[in-house]
Coordinates of C-alpha atoms in Angstrom, one line a residue:
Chain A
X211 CA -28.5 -69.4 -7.7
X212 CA -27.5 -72.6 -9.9
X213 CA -27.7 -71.6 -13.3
X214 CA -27.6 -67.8 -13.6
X215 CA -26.0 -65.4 -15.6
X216 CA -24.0 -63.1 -14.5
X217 CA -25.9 -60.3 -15.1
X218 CA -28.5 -62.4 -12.9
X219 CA -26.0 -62.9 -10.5
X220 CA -24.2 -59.4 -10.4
X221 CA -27.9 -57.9 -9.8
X222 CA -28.5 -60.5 -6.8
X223 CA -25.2 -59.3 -4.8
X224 CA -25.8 -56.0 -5.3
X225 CA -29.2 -56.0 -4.5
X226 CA -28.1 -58.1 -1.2
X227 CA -30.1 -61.3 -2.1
X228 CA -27.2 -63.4 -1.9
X229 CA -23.6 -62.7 -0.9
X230 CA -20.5 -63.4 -2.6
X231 CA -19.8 -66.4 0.3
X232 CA -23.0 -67.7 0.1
X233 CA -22.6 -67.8 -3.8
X234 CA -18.8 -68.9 -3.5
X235 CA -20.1 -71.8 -0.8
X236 CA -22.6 -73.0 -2.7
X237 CA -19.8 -73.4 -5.8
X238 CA -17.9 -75.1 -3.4
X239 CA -20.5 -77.4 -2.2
X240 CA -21.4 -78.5 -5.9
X241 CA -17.5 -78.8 -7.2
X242 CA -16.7 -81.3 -4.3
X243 CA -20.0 -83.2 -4.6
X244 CA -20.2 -83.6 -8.4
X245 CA -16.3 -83.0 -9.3
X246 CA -15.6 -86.7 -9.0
X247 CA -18.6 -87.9 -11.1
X248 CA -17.4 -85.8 -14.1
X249 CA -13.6 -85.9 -13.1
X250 CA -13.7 -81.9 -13.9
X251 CA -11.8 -80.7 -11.1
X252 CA -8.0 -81.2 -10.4
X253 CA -8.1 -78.8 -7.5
X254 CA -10.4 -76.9 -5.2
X255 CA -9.1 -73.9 -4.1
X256 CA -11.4 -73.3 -1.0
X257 CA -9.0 -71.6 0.8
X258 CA -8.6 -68.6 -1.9
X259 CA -12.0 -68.9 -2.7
X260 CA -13.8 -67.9 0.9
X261 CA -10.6 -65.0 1.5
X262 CA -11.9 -63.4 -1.6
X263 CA -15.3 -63.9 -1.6
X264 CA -14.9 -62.4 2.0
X265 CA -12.8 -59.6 0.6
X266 CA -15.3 -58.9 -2.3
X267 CA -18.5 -58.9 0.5
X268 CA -16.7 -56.6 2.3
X269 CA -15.9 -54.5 -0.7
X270 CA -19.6 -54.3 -1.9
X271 CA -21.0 -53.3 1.6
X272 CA -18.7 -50.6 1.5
X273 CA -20.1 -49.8 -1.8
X274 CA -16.6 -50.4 -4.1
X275 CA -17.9 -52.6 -6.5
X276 CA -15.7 -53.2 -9.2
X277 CA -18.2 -54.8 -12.1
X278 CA -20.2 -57.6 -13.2
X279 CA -17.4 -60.0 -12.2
X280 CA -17.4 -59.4 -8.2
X281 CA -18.3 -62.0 -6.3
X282 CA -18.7 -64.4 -8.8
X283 CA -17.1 -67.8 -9.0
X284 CA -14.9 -69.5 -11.6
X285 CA -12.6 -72.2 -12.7
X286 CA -9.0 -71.8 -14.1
X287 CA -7.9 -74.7 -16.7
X288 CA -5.5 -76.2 -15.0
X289 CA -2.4 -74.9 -17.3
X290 CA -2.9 -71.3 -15.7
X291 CA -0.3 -70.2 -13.2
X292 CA -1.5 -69.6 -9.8
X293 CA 0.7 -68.8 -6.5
X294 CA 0.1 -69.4 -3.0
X295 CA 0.9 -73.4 -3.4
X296 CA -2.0 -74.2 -5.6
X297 CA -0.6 -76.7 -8.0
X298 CA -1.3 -76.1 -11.9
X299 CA -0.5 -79.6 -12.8
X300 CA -0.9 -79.0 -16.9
X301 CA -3.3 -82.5 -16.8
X302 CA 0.6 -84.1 -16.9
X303 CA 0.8 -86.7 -14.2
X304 CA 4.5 -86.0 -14.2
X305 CA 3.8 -82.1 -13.2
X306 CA 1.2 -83.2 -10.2
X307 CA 3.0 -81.3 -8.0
X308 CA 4.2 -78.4 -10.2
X309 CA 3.6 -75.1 -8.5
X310 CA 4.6 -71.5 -9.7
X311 CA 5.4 -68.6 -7.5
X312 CA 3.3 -65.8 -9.2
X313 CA -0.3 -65.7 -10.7
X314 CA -1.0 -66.3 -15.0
X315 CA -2.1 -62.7 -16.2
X316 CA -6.0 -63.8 -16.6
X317 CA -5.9 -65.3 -12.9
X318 CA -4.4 -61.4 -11.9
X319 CA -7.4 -60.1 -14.2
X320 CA -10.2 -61.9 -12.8
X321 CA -8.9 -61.2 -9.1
X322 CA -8.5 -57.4 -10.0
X323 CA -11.9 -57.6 -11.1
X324 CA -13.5 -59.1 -7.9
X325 CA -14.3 -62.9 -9.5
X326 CA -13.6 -65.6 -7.2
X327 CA -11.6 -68.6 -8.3
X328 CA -13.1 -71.8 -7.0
X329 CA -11.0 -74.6 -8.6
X330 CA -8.5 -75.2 -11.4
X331 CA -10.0 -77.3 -13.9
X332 CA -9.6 -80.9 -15.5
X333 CA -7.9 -80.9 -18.9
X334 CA -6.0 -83.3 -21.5
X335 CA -2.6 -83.6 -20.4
X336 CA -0.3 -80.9 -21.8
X337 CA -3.3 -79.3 -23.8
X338 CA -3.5 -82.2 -26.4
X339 CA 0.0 -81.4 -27.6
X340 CA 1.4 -85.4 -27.6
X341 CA -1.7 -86.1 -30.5
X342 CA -3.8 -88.4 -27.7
X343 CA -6.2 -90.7 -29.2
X344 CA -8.9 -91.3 -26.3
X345 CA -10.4 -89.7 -23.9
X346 CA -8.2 -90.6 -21.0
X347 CA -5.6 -88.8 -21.6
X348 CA -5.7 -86.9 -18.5
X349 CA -3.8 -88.3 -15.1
X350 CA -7.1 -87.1 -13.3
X351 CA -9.2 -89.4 -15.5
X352 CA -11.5 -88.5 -18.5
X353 CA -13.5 -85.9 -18.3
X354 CA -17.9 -86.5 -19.0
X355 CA -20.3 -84.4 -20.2
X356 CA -23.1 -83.3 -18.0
X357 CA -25.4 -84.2 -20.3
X358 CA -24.3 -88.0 -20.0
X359 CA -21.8 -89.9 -18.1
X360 CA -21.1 -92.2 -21.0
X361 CA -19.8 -89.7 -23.0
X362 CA -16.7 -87.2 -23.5
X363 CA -16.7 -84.0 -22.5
X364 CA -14.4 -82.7 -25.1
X365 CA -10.9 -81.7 -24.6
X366 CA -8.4 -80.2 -24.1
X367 CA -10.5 -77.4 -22.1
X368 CA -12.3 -80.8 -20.5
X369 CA -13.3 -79.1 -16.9
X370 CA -14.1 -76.0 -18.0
X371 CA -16.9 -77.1 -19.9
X372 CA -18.0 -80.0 -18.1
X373 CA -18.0 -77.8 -15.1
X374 CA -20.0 -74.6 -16.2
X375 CA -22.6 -77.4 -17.6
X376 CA -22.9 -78.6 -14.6
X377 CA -23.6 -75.6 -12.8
X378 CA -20.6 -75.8 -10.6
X379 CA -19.5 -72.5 -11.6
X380 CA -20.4 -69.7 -13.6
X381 CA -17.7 -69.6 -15.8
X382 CA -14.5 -70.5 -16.6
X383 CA -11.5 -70.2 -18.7
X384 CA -10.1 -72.5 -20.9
X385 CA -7.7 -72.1 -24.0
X386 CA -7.5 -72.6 -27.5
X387 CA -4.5 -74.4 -29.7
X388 CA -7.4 -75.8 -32.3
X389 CA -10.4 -76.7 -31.0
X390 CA -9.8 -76.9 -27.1
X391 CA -13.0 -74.3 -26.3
X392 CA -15.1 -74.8 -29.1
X393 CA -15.0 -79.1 -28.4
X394 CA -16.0 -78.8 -25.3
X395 CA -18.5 -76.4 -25.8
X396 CA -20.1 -78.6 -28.6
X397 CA -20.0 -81.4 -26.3
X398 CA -21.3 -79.6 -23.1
X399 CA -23.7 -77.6 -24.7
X400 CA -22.3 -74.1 -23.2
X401 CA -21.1 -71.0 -24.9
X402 CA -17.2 -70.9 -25.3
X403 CA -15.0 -68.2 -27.2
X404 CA -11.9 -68.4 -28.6
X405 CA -10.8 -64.6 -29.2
X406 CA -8.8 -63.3 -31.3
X407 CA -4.8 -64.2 -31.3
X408 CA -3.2 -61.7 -28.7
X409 CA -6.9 -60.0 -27.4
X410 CA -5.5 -62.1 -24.2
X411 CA -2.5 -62.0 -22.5
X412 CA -1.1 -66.3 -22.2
X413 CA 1.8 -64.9 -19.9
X414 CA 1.9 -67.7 -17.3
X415 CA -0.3 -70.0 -19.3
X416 CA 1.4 -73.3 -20.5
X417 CA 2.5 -72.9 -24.2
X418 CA 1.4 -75.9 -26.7
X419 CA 1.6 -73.3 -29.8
X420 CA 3.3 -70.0 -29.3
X421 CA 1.2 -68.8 -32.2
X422 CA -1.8 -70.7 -31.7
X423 CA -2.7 -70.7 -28.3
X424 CA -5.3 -68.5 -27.4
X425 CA -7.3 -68.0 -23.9
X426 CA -11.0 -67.5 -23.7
X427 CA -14.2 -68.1 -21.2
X428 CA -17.1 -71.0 -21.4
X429 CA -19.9 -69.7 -19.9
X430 CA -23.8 -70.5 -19.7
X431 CA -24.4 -67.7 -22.3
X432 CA -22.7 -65.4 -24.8
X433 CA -23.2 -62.6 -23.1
X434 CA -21.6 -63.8 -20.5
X435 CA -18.4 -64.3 -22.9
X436 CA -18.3 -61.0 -23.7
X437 CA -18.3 -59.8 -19.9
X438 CA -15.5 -62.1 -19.3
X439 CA -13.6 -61.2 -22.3
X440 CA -13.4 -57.7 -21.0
X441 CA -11.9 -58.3 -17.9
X442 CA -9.3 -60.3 -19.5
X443 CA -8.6 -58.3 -22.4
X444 CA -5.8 -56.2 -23.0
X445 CA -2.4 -55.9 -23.9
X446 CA 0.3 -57.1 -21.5
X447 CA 3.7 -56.2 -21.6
X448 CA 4.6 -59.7 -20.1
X449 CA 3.1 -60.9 -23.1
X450 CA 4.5 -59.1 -26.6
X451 CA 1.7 -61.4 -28.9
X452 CA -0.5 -58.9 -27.2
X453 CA -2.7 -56.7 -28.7
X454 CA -1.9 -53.4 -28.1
X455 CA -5.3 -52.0 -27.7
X456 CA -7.9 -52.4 -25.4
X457 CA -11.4 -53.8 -25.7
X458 CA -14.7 -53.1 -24.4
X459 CA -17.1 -55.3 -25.2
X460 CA -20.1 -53.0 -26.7
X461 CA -23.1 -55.1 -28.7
X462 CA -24.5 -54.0 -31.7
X463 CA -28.4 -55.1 -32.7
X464 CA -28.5 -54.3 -36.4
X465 CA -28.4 -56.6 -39.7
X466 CA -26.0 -59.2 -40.7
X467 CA -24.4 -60.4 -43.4
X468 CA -23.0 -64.3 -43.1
X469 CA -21.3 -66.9 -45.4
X470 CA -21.5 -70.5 -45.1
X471 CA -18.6 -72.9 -46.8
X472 CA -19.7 -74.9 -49.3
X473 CA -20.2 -78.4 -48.4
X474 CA -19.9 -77.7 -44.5
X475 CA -22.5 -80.0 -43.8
X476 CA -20.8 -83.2 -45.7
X477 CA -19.6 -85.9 -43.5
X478 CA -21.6 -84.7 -40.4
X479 CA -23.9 -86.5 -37.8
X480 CA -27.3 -86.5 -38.9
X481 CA -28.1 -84.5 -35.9
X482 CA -25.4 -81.5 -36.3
X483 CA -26.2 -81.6 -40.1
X484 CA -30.5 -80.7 -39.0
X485 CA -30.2 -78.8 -36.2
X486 CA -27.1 -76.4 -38.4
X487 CA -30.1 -76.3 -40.6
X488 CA -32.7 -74.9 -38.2
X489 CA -30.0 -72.6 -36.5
X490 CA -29.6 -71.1 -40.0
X491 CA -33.3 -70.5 -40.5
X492 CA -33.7 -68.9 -37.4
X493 CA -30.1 -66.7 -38.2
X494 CA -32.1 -65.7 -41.1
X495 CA -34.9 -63.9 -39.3
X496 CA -32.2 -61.1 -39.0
X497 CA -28.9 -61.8 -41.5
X498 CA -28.3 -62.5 -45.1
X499 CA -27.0 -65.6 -45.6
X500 CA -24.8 -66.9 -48.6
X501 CA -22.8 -69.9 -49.7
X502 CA -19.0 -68.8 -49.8
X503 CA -15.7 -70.9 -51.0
X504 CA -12.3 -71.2 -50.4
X505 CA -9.7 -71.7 -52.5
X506 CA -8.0 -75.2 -53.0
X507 CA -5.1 -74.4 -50.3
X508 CA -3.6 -76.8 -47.8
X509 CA -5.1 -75.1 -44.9
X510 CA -4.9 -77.9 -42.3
X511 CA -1.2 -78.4 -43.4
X512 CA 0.0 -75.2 -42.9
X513 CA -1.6 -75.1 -39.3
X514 CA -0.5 -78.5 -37.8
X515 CA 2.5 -78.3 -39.1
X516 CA 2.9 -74.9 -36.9
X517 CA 1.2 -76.8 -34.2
X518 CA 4.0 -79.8 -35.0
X519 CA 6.8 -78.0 -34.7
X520 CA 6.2 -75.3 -32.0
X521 CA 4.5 -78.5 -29.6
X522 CA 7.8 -79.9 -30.6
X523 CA 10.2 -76.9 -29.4
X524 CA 7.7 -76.4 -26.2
X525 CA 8.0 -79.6 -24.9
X526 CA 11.8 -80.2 -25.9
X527 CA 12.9 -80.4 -22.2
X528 CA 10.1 -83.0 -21.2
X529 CA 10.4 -85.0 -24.4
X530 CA 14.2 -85.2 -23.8
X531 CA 14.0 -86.1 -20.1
X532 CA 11.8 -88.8 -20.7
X533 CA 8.9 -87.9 -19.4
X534 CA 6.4 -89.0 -21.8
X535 CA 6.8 -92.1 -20.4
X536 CA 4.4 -91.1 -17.3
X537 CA 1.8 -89.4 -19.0
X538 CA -1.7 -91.2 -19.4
X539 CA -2.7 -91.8 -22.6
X540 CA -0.7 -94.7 -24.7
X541 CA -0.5 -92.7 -27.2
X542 CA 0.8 -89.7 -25.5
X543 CA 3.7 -91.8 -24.4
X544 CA 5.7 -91.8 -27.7
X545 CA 3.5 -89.0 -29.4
X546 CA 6.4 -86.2 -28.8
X547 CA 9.3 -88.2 -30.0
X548 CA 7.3 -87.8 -33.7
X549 CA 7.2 -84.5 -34.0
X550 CA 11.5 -84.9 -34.3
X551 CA 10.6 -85.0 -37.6
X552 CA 9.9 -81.4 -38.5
X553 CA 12.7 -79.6 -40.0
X554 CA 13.0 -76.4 -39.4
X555 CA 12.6 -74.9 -42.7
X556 CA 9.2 -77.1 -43.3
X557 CA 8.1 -74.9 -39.8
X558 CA 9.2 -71.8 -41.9
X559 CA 7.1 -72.9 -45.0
X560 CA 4.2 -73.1 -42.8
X561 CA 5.0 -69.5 -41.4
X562 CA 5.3 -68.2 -45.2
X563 CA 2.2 -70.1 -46.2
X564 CA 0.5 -68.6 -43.2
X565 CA 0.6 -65.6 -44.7
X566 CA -1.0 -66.2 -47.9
X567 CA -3.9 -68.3 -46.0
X568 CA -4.5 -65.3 -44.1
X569 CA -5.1 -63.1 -46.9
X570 CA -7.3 -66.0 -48.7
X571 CA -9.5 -66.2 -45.1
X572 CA -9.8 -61.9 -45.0
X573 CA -10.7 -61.7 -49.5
X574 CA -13.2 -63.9 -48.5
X575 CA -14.4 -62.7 -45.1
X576 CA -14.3 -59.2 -45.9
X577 CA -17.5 -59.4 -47.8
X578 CA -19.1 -60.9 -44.5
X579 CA -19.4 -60.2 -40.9
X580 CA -18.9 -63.7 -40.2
X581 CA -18.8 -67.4 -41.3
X582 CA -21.1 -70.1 -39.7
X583 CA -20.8 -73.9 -39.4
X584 CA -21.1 -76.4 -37.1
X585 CA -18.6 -76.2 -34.0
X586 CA -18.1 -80.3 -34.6
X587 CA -18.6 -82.7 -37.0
X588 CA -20.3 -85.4 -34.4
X589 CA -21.9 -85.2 -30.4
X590 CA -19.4 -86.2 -27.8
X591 CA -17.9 -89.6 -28.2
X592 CA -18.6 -92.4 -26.0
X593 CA -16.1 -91.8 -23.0
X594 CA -14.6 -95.2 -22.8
X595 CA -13.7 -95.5 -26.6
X596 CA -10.4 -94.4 -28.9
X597 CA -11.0 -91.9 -31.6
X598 CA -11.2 -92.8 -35.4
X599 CA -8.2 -93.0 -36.7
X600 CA -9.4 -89.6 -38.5
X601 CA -10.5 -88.0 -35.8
X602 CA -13.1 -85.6 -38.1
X603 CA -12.4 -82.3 -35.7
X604 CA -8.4 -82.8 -36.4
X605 CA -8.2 -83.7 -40.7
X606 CA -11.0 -82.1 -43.0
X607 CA -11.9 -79.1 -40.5
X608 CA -11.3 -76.0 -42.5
X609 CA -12.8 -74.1 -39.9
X610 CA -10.3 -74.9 -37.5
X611 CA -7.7 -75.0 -39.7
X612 CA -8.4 -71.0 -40.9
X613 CA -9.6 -70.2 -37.6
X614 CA -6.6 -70.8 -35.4
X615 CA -3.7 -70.7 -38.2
X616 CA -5.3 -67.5 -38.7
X617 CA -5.8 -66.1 -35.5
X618 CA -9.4 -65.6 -36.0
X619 CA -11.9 -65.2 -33.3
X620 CA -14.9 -68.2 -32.5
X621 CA -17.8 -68.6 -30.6
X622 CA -19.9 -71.5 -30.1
X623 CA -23.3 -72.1 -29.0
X624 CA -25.6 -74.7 -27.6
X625 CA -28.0 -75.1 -31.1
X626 CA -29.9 -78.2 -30.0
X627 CA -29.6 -81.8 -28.9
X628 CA -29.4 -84.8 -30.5
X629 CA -31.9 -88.3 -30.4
X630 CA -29.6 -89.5 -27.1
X631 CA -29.9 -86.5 -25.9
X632 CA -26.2 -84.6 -26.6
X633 CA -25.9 -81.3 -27.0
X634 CA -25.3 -79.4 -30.4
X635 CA -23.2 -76.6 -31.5
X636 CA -22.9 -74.1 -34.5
X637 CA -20.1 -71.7 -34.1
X638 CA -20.2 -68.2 -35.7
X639 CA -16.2 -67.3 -36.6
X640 CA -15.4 -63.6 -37.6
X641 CA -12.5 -61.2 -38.8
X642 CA -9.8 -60.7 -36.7
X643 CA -10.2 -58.6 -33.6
X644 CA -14.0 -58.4 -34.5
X645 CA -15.5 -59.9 -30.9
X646 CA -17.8 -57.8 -30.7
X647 CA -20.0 -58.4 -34.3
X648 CA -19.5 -62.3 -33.3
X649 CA -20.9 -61.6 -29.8
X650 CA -23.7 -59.5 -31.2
X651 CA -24.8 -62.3 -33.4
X652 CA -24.7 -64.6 -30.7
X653 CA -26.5 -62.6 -28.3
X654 CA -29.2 -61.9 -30.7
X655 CA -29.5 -66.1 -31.7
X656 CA -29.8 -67.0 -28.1
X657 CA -32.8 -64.3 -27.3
X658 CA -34.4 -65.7 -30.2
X659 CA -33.5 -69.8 -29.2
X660 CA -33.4 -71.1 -25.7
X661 CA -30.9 -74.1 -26.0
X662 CA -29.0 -72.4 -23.5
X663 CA -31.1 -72.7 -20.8
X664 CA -31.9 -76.3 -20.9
X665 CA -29.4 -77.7 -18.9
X666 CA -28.3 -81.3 -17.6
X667 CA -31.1 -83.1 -14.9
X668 CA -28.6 -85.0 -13.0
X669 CA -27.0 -81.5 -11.4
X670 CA -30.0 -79.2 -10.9
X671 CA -30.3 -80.0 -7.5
Chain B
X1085 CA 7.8 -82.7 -54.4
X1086 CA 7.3 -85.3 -53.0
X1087 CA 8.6 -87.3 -49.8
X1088 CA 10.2 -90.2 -50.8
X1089 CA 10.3 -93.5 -49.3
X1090 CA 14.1 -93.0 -47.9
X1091 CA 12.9 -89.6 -46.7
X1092 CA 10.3 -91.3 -44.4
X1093 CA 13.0 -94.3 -43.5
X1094 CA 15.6 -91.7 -42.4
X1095 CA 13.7 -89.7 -40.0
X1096 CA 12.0 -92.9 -38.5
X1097 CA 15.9 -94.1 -38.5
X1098 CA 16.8 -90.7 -36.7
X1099 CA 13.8 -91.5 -34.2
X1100 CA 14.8 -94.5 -33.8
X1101 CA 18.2 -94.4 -32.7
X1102 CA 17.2 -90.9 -30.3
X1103 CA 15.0 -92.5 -28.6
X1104 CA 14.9 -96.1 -29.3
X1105 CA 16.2 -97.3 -25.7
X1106 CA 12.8 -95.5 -24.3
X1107 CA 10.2 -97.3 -26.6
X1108 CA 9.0 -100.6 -27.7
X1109 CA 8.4 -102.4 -31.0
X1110 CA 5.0 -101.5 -30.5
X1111 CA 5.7 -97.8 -29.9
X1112 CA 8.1 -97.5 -32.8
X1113 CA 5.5 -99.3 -35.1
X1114 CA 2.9 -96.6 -34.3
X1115 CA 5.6 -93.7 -34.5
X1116 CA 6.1 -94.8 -37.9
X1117 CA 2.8 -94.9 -38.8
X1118 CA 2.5 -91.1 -37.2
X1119 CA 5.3 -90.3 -39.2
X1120 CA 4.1 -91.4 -42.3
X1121 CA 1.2 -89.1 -42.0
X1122 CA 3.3 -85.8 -40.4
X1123 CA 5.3 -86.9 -43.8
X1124 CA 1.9 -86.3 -45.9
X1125 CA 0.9 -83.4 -44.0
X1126 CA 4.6 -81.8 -45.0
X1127 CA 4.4 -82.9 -48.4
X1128 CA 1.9 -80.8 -48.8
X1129 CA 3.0 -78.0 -47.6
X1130 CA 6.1 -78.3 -49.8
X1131 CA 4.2 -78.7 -53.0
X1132 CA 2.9 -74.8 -53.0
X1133 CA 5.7 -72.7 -54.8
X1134 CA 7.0 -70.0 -53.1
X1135 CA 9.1 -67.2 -54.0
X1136 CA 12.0 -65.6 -51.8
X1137 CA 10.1 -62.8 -51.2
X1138 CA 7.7 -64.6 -49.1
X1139 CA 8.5 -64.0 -45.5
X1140 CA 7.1 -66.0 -42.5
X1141 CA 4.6 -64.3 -41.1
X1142 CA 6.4 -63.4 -37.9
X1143 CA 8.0 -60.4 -37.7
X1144 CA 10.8 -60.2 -35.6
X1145 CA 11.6 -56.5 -33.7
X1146 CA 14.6 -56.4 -31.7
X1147 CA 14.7 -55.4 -28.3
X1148 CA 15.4 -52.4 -26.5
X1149 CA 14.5 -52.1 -22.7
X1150 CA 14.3 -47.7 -22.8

């Protein structure tokens, strides 16, 4: 049962070939056995795990099954709420105790939906938000990829890619600020969406961004992402950013029409440069494909500096009570005290420029049904090594930059592997709210491609 | 326009005597090479013209509970 989708897996629990505690134990098993050789797991919440696995089994034998989701396990990133004195520790060494009393919205979600959560999830202290500079920058050490121990697993979603690589769990959730699902799903060579702003309720998440964070599953396939994202979809009057419609996740196998920047490939890794190339050709067999441009436009400006200054405001209280002094990374020690430096009206410029970057991103886009490119400009980094100084996913990424300071939905997929053997990723970004044309795409890339069932030797046992 | 040189200076200053007590010279070297490049990142920003009527894009609804 290691390795399956959850369709696969929803049609073994119904059809009684496994139960939702067999499935659950067999989660548990693997997360305590291979947790500490990728440092992906913070806790394990057996306890929760086996009550609702038990609660779902019972449920299904009395025939109320409540969807794809029931029975099946998954891991929280560890900034999401969760009561009954499970810690959610942010990746902060400082907040290794912190509890909260009531459940994130997602967690509520996924338990309304039957899913079982096995263990909250390894992730860069405070989401990335001090500007960390190396991999260990997590007080549970740094996070590898399944794919080798020697390298990074990305961040700041580290566990819940490493982990769903693995074939620990079936999914997981992680969040977005800019670039927090796709990295790690580059890296781990799993499927990872970033919706759109507001399709999920953050209401008991940790903030980094109040307008750029954004919640969204890593799974083994993109279909998978879309059954997810419909469980956790919805408005949320705890959360106003909400949308305030609902979504169904509903494919659509037809034609497509996708744009490629201009000179996305420059400055990439041989290996995301060729296999981009081959992922195009085989995106061709059923969409038009074109060469777009953006305007000359500070795009990555705008963005960090919203990033800056609402990081800034959300860690105020920490930053001010020193600390930053006991977080991991070197860097992350002093990192806050930077940010000071953004006044308030150069915040507001970035709001007002927002607005004019996303009108450039929907001129252009409108014409499309998406934009391609690679998720990452290299493979995962060696895990004991800093960063460049320009780390390529943070400067130079208009992607990101339009992607998050526009609120625009992302999904990235497993497109190949390179010579030492790390996974690949080309991400397919669309309009806003527009989930389900990005899903359809991606559904239809992976029944043509099979990246995403290769998975890591070392855990398929 | 651009950031000048006293610009940078004063905010590492205003760093500097926040927080100086909790770092080292080695922590308040790299801050001020961090804030030389938040300092670029704002200059940027600042050099697109803007007009009044250019709102952030926020929009702010005041609150009613009924």
């Amino acid at each position: 049962m290691i390795y399956k989708s959850i369709r696969q897996l929803s049609e073994a629990i119904q059809s009684g070939e496994i139960t939702p505690t067999e499935l659950t134990q067999t989660s548990l098993k693997r997360l305590e056995k291979y947790g500490p050789i990728l440092n992906c797991v913070v806790t394990i919440t057996e306890e929760r795990a086996l009550k609702q696995a038990r609660q779902a089994e019972a449920e299904i034998k009395q025939g109320k099954y409540r969807g794809p989701l029931h029975g099946i396990p998954w891991g929280g990133k560890d900034l999401l709420a969760t009561s009954g004195g499970i810690p959610t520790t942010w990746g902060a060494y400082p907040l290794r105790n912190q509890q909260f009393t009531q459940d994130a919205t997602v967690v509520r979600r996924l338990e309304k939906a039957g899913s079982v959560l096995v263990a909250k999830l390894a992730m860069i202290e405070l989401a990335g938000g001090m500007g960390y500079r190396q991999p260990n920058a997590s007080f549970t050490g740094p996070c590898a990829t399944p794919w080798s121990l020697k390298h990074w697993s990305g961040g700041s979603s580290s566990g819940s890619g490493s982990a769903v690589s693995a074939g620990l769990i079936t999914y997981s959730i992680g969040s977005e600020t800019w670039g927090s699902i796709l990295g790690p799903s580059n890296n781990c060579g799993v499927a990872g969406l970033r919706p759109t702003y507001g399709r999920v309720s953050r209401h008991g998440a940790m903030a980094l961004s109040w307008t750029l964070d954004k919640l969204g599953p890593l799974c083994l396939t993109a279909d998978d992402c879309g059954l997810v994202l419909e469980a956790i979809a919805g408005p949320d009057p705890a959360d106003p950013s909400t949308a305030p419609e609902n979504w169904s996740y509903n494919l659509n196998e037809r034609d497509f029409k996708l744009g490629i920047i201009k000179g996305v490939l420059e400055e990439k890794q041989e290996a995301i440069a060729q296999n981009f190339s081959e992922a195009t050709k085989t995106l061709e067999k059923y969409c038009t494909i074109e060469e777009i441009e953006f305007p000359d436009f500070p795009y990555g400006s705008v963005t960090r500096t919203i990033l800056n200054g609402e990081a800034a405001a959300a860690f105020d209280d920490f930053t001010e009570k020193g600390l930053a002094a006991e977080l991991t990374a070197p860097g992350d020690k002093y990192g806050p005290y930077v940010r000071s430096v953004v006044l308030a009206k150069d915040y507001l410029r970035a709001l007002r420029l927002r607005e004019k970057m996303c009108r450039i991103a929907e001129d252009i886009m409108m014409g499309y049904d998406a934009i391609i490119a690679p998720t990452s400009s290299n493979t995962a980094h060696p895990i004991n090594q800093p960063f460049p100084t320009n780390r390529p996913w943070a400067y130079g990424d208009i992607m990101g930059a339009v992607g998050n300071g526009a609120g625009l939905p992302s999904i990235s997929l497993p497109s190949g592997f390179s010579d030492e053997g790390l996974p690949t990723g080309i991400q397919i970004m669309g309009r806003a709210y527009d989930e389900n044309t990005i899903l359809s795409i991606a559904k239809m890339y992976q029944e043509k491609t099979s990246w995403h069932l290769r998975h890591p030797e070392m855990f398929q046992a | 326009m651009n950031n000048s040189k006293t610009e940078k200076e004063l905010m590492f200053k205003l760093v500097e005597v926040k927080y100086g007590d909790r770092l080292d010279s080695e922590q308040l070297a790299a801050i001020k090479t961090r804030i030389d490049r938040i300092m670029a990142v704002i200059d940027e920003i600042r050099a697109v013209p803007l007009e009044n009527g250019d709102e952030p894009f926020n929009v702010f609804k005041p609150y009613r509970r009924d």
